[in-house]
Every structure is written in C-alpha cells, then in structure tokens.
Amino acid sequence: MASAPPLETAGPGGYPQPPPYEEPMMNPHPQYPQGPMPPPYSYAKVPQCPYPVQSQSPPVTGPVVSVQTIYVQPGVVYGDRPVQAHCPVCAQFVVTRMDYSAGMLAWLSCVALSFFGCIYGCCLIPFCVDGLKDVKHTCPNCNNILGIYKRL
Ligand SMILES: [Zn+2]
C-alpha cells in the first residue's frame, strides 16, 4: 500500500516561512526617519544662509541737514570799481562810492622805492596812485561802509 506521503509543505502548526523583509531596507524612501538621520535627499541640501544678514534697521540716509537761510548778496564783489549793492541801512540798491585809502600795498611800495634810492619825495608817489590804494565802498546816501577791497 502506497500511502501518499504526507506533504510536508505545511505541517500542523507549521508556519510558512515569511518572506525576508529586505525590500523595506532597500526602500529609498523611508516613510518615518528615526532619529537624527541625515535626509536622504542630497540635492535638497540647502545652504545655511545664501544672503547676507541684513540689519533690522534700514540704513540711515544721513544726518538731517538744517537749511539756514543766509541772505548773501549774490555776485557782489567789491573791487576797484563801483558796484551795485544793497545797503542794509537805507534799504536801497545803490552804487557804491569809492574812497581810496593807503593800504598795505601803498606802504610796501613806498618802502620799496625808498630802498632803491627814491627818497626825495618819489617814495610818496604810491600814496598818490589810486591803483595802489585800498578801496572802501560806501553808500552814497548814508555813508555806510558796504565793503572794503584790499589789494593785499
Ligand atoms: Zn545806505
């Protein structure tokens, strides 16, 4: 009698061998990373701070410049010619009157002439030449001194 050999495939209480779980280990996408594991996405490595840290307060544009209104007569240059200026005393625009006075240049010219031998009255010539004197600009109305032009 040939009895069928008992199949030993699955005996009583014999559990089929579970397939080896290697697929989860080979899984490139771990669902739940455990612990401080480095992220598997190397391309997603974000640099710490690609931009320079900016200060919280915006840069100050600059100190506040307080504009002071200083009334300066524009273009009034006191030279050796009468100029039109505004007299603050009589509050009028006048043409200055020139008064010549011996200034530094006249005295230096006198000393220079004396040094070269012109001691007999010739050294006084600079005091007679208006081109060597200082010019004092005065107001023709109130004789207020508006400016002095010094040659030295
Ligand atoms: Zn005046």
PDB file of C-alpha atoms and ligand atoms in Angstrom:
ATOM      1  CA  MET A   1       0.000   0.000   0.000  1.00  0.00           C
ATOM      2  CA  ALA A   2       1.467   3.049  -1.093  1.00  0.00           C
ATOM      3  CA  SER A   3       0.155   5.665   1.050  1.00  0.00           C
ATOM      4  CA  ALA A   4       0.580   9.064  -0.077  1.00  0.00           C
ATOM      5  CA  PRO A   5       3.483  10.551   1.627  1.00  0.00           C
ATOM      6  CA  PRO A   6       2.403  13.306   3.809  1.00  0.00           C
ATOM      7  CA  LEU A   7       3.089  16.541   2.303  1.00  0.00           C
ATOM      8  CA  GLU A   8       5.497  18.407   4.406  1.00  0.00           C
ATOM      9  CA  THR A   9       4.629  21.600   2.870  1.00  0.00           C
ATOM     10  CA  ALA A  10       2.728  22.791   5.809  1.00  0.00           C
ATOM     11  CA  GLY A  11       2.557  20.654   8.760  1.00  0.00           C
ATOM     12  CA  PRO A  12       0.238  21.177  11.590  1.00  0.00           C
ATOM     13  CA  GLY A  13       1.362  24.258  13.248  1.00  0.00           C
ATOM     14  CA  GLY A  14       3.950  24.744  10.588  1.00  0.00           C
ATOM     15  CA  TYR A  15       4.024  28.330   9.632  1.00  0.00           C
ATOM     16  CA  PRO A  16       5.120  29.205   6.232  1.00  0.00           C
ATOM     17  CA  GLN A  17       8.384  30.975   6.247  1.00  0.00           C
ATOM     18  CA  PRO A  18       7.735  34.657   5.955  1.00  0.00           C
ATOM     19  CA  PRO A  19       9.476  36.215   3.101  1.00  0.00           C
ATOM     20  CA  PRO A  20      12.609  38.004   4.135  1.00  0.00           C
ATOM     21  CA  TYR A  21      11.846  41.643   4.527  1.00  0.00           C
ATOM     22  CA  GLU A  22      14.599  43.176   2.613  1.00  0.00           C
ATOM     23  CA  GLU A  23      12.528  45.356   0.454  1.00  0.00           C
ATOM     24  CA  PRO A  24      11.834  47.872   3.233  1.00  0.00           C
ATOM     25  CA  MET A  25      15.528  48.107   3.867  1.00  0.00           C
ATOM     26  CA  MET A  26      16.127  48.773   0.226  1.00  0.00           C
ATOM     27  CA  ASN A  27      13.372  51.275   0.145  1.00  0.00           C
ATOM     28  CA  PRO A  28      14.914  54.603  -0.901  1.00  0.00           C
ATOM     29  CA  HIS A  29      12.009  56.469   0.606  1.00  0.00           C
ATOM     30  CA  PRO A  30      11.791  55.810   4.295  1.00  0.00           C
ATOM     31  CA  GLN A  31       8.440  56.898   5.487  1.00  0.00           C
ATOM     32  CA  TYR A  32       9.431  57.633   9.021  1.00  0.00           C
ATOM     33  CA  PRO A  33      13.017  58.503   9.551  1.00  0.00           C
ATOM     34  CA  GLN A  34      14.026  57.597  13.014  1.00  0.00           C
ATOM     35  CA  GLY A  35      16.347  59.725  14.960  1.00  0.00           C
ATOM     36  CA  PRO A  36      18.518  62.466  13.650  1.00  0.00           C
ATOM     37  CA  MET A  37      19.167  60.817  10.381  1.00  0.00           C
ATOM     38  CA  PRO A  38      20.536  62.894   7.563  1.00  0.00           C
ATOM     39  CA  PRO A  39      17.999  63.494   4.873  1.00  0.00           C
ATOM     40  CA  PRO A  40      18.407  61.088   2.034  1.00  0.00           C
ATOM     41  CA  TYR A  41      17.933  63.870  -0.454  1.00  0.00           C
ATOM     42  CA  SER A  42      21.371  65.137  -1.047  1.00  0.00           C
ATOM     43  CA  TYR A  43      20.194  67.528  -3.709  1.00  0.00           C
ATOM     44  CA  ALA A  44      17.893  69.174  -1.227  1.00  0.00           C
ATOM     45  CA  LYS A  45      20.828  70.333   0.819  1.00  0.00           C
ATOM     46  CA  VAL A  46      20.028  73.945   1.439  1.00  0.00           C
ATOM     47  CA  PRO A  47      22.870  76.235   2.318  1.00  0.00           C
ATOM     48  CA  GLN A  48      22.571  77.915   5.636  1.00  0.00           C
ATOM     49  CA  CYS A  49      22.155  81.466   4.511  1.00  0.00           C
ATOM     50  CA  PRO A  50      22.797  82.350   0.921  1.00  0.00           C
ATOM     51  CA  TYR A  51      22.045  86.009   1.538  1.00  0.00           C
ATOM     52  CA  PRO A  52      23.971  88.347   3.820  1.00  0.00           C
ATOM     53  CA  VAL A  53      22.270  89.104   7.019  1.00  0.00           C
ATOM     54  CA  GLN A  54      20.688  92.488   6.856  1.00  0.00           C
ATOM     55  CA  SER A  55      20.358  94.675   9.840  1.00  0.00           C
ATOM     56  CA  GLN A  56      16.917  95.238  11.158  1.00  0.00           C
ATOM     57  CA  SER A  57      17.055  98.981  10.989  1.00  0.00           C
ATOM     58  CA  PRO A  58      17.247 100.404   7.484  1.00  0.00           C
ATOM     59  CA  PRO A  59      20.382 102.332   6.647  1.00  0.00           C
ATOM     60  CA  VAL A  60      20.235 105.910   7.715  1.00  0.00           C
ATOM     61  CA  THR A  61      20.163 108.215   4.763  1.00  0.00           C
ATOM     62  CA  GLY A  62      22.226 110.802   6.533  1.00  0.00           C
ATOM     63  CA  PRO A  63      22.069 113.460   9.147  1.00  0.00           C
ATOM     64  CA  VAL A  64      19.270 115.856   8.823  1.00  0.00           C
ATOM     65  CA  VAL A  65      20.655 118.974   7.315  1.00  0.00           C
ATOM     66  CA  SER A  66      19.120 122.056   8.688  1.00  0.00           C
ATOM     67  CA  VAL A  67      18.982 124.634   5.999  1.00  0.00           C
ATOM     68  CA  GLN A  68      19.758 128.067   7.212  1.00  0.00           C
ATOM     69  CA  THR A  69      18.676 130.938   5.117  1.00  0.00           C
ATOM     70  CA  ILE A  70      21.592 133.275   4.893  1.00  0.00           C
ATOM     71  CA  TYR A  71      20.970 136.226   2.715  1.00  0.00           C
ATOM     72  CA  VAL A  72      24.132 136.900   0.870  1.00  0.00           C
ATOM     73  CA  GLN A  73      24.189 139.435  -1.859  1.00  0.00           C
ATOM     74  CA  PRO A  74      24.924 137.328  -4.896  1.00  0.00           C
ATOM     75  CA  GLY A  75      27.580 138.460  -7.238  1.00  0.00           C
ATOM     76  CA  VAL A  76      28.677 141.440  -5.203  1.00  0.00           C
ATOM     77  CA  VAL A  77      32.427 141.535  -5.360  1.00  0.00           C
ATOM     78  CA  TYR A  78      33.991 144.696  -4.141  1.00  0.00           C
ATOM     79  CA  GLY A  79      36.827 145.576  -6.417  1.00  0.00           C
ATOM     80  CA  ASP A  80      38.369 148.728  -7.696  1.00  0.00           C
ATOM     81  CA  ARG A  81      35.203 149.714  -9.478  1.00  0.00           C
ATOM     82  CA  PRO A  82      31.870 150.963  -8.176  1.00  0.00           C
ATOM     83  CA  VAL A  83      29.462 148.119  -7.717  1.00  0.00           C
ATOM     84  CA  GLN A  84      25.747 147.980  -7.210  1.00  0.00           C
ATOM     85  CA  ALA A  85      24.939 146.689  -3.789  1.00  0.00           C
ATOM     86  CA  HIS A  86      22.140 146.705  -1.312  1.00  0.00           C
ATOM     87  CA  CYS A  87      22.625 148.970   1.606  1.00  0.00           C
ATOM     88  CA  PRO A  88      21.124 147.412   4.748  1.00  0.00           C
ATOM     89  CA  VAL A  89      20.934 150.773   6.464  1.00  0.00           C
ATOM     90  CA  CYS A  90      18.877 152.706   3.992  1.00  0.00           C
ATOM     91  CA  ALA A  91      17.446 149.552   2.398  1.00  0.00           C
ATOM     92  CA  GLN A  92      18.137 150.596  -1.120  1.00  0.00           C
ATOM     93  CA  PHE A  93      20.123 149.344  -4.019  1.00  0.00           C
ATOM     94  CA  VAL A  94      22.854 151.857  -4.534  1.00  0.00           C
ATOM     95  CA  VAL A  95      26.045 152.180  -6.499  1.00  0.00           C
ATOM     96  CA  THR A  96      28.850 152.283  -4.050  1.00  0.00           C
ATOM     97  CA  ARG A  97      31.072 155.268  -3.728  1.00  0.00           C
ATOM     98  CA  MET A  98      34.738 154.521  -3.595  1.00  0.00           C
ATOM     99  CA  ASP A  99      37.085 156.075  -1.105  1.00  0.00           C
ATOM    100  CA  TYR A 100      40.759 155.378  -1.540  1.00  0.00           C
ATOM    101  CA  SER A 101      42.961 154.915   1.420  1.00  0.00           C
ATOM    102  CA  ALA A 102      46.574 153.970   1.678  1.00  0.00           C
ATOM    103  CA  GLY A 103      46.751 150.315   2.396  1.00  0.00           C
ATOM    104  CA  MET A 104      49.420 147.743   2.736  1.00  0.00           C
ATOM    105  CA  LEU A 105      50.348 147.813  -0.908  1.00  0.00           C
ATOM    106  CA  ALA A 106      50.910 151.573  -0.865  1.00  0.00           C
ATOM    107  CA  TRP A 107      53.173 151.347   2.154  1.00  0.00           C
ATOM    108  CA  LEU A 108      55.166 148.462   0.735  1.00  0.00           C
ATOM    109  CA  SER A 109      55.606 150.385  -2.496  1.00  0.00           C
ATOM    110  CA  CYS A 110      56.847 153.370  -0.549  1.00  0.00           C
ATOM    111  CA  VAL A 111      59.358 151.262   1.330  1.00  0.00           C
ATOM    112  CA  ALA A 112      60.490 149.617  -1.876  1.00  0.00           C
ATOM    113  CA  LEU A 113      61.046 152.959  -3.591  1.00  0.00           C
ATOM    114  CA  SER A 114      62.979 154.205  -0.599  1.00  0.00           C
ATOM    115  CA  PHE A 115      65.121 151.121  -0.678  1.00  0.00           C
ATOM    116  CA  PHE A 116      66.064 151.778  -4.289  1.00  0.00           C
ATOM    117  CA  GLY A 117      67.066 155.347  -3.659  1.00  0.00           C
ATOM    118  CA  CYS A 118      63.877 157.274  -4.294  1.00  0.00           C
ATOM    119  CA  ILE A 119      63.976 159.122  -1.043  1.00  0.00           C
ATOM    120  CA  TYR A 120      63.365 162.653  -2.230  1.00  0.00           C
ATOM    121  CA  GLY A 121      59.633 162.711  -2.455  1.00  0.00           C
ATOM    122  CA  CYS A 122      59.469 159.936  -5.011  1.00  0.00           C
ATOM    123  CA  CYS A 123      58.638 157.423  -2.327  1.00  0.00           C
ATOM    124  CA  LEU A 124      55.374 159.250  -1.765  1.00  0.00           C
ATOM    125  CA  ILE A 125      54.173 158.515  -5.250  1.00  0.00           C
ATOM    126  CA  PRO A 126      52.311 155.336  -4.221  1.00  0.00           C
ATOM    127  CA  PHE A 127      50.131 157.402  -1.966  1.00  0.00           C
ATOM    128  CA  CYS A 128      49.011 159.381  -4.977  1.00  0.00           C
ATOM    129  CA  VAL A 129      48.250 156.403  -7.156  1.00  0.00           C
ATOM    130  CA  ASP A 130      44.784 155.047  -6.653  1.00  0.00           C
ATOM    131  CA  GLY A 131      45.824 151.762  -8.179  1.00  0.00           C
ATOM    132  CA  LEU A 132      47.957 151.059  -5.126  1.00  0.00           C
ATOM    133  CA  LYS A 133      45.433 152.034  -2.528  1.00  0.00           C
ATOM    134  CA  ASP A 134      42.712 150.071  -0.875  1.00  0.00           C
ATOM    135  CA  VAL A 135      39.195 150.868  -1.921  1.00  0.00           C
ATOM    136  CA  LYS A 136      36.454 151.423   0.581  1.00  0.00           C
ATOM    137  CA  HIS A 137      32.946 151.103  -0.805  1.00  0.00           C
ATOM    138  CA  THR A 138      30.466 153.315   0.965  1.00  0.00           C
ATOM    139  CA  CYS A 139      26.859 154.075   0.468  1.00  0.00           C
ATOM    140  CA  PRO A 140      26.363 157.468  -1.220  1.00  0.00           C
ATOM    141  CA  ASN A 141      23.203 158.041   0.784  1.00  0.00           C
ATOM    142  CA  CYS A 142      24.171 157.211   4.334  1.00  0.00           C
ATOM    143  CA  ASN A 143      27.935 156.786   4.017  1.00  0.00           C
ATOM    144  CA  ASN A 144      27.624 153.284   5.367  1.00  0.00           C
ATOM    145  CA  ILE A 145      30.640 151.147   4.643  1.00  0.00           C
ATOM    146  CA  LEU A 146      29.461 148.300   2.440  1.00  0.00           C
ATOM    147  CA  GLY A 147      32.767 146.696   1.706  1.00  0.00           C
ATOM    148  CA  ILE A 148      36.475 147.189   1.550  1.00  0.00           C
ATOM    149  CA  TYR A 149      38.670 145.994  -1.255  1.00  0.00           C
ATOM    150  CA  LYS A 150      42.165 145.323  -0.069  1.00  0.00           C
ATOM    151  CA  ARG A 151      44.865 144.898  -2.603  1.00  0.00           C
ATOM    152  CA  LEU A 152      46.990 142.832  -0.249  1.00  0.00           C
TER     153      LEU A 152
HETATM  154 ZN    ZN B   1      22.805 153.424   2.676  1.00  0.00          ZN
END
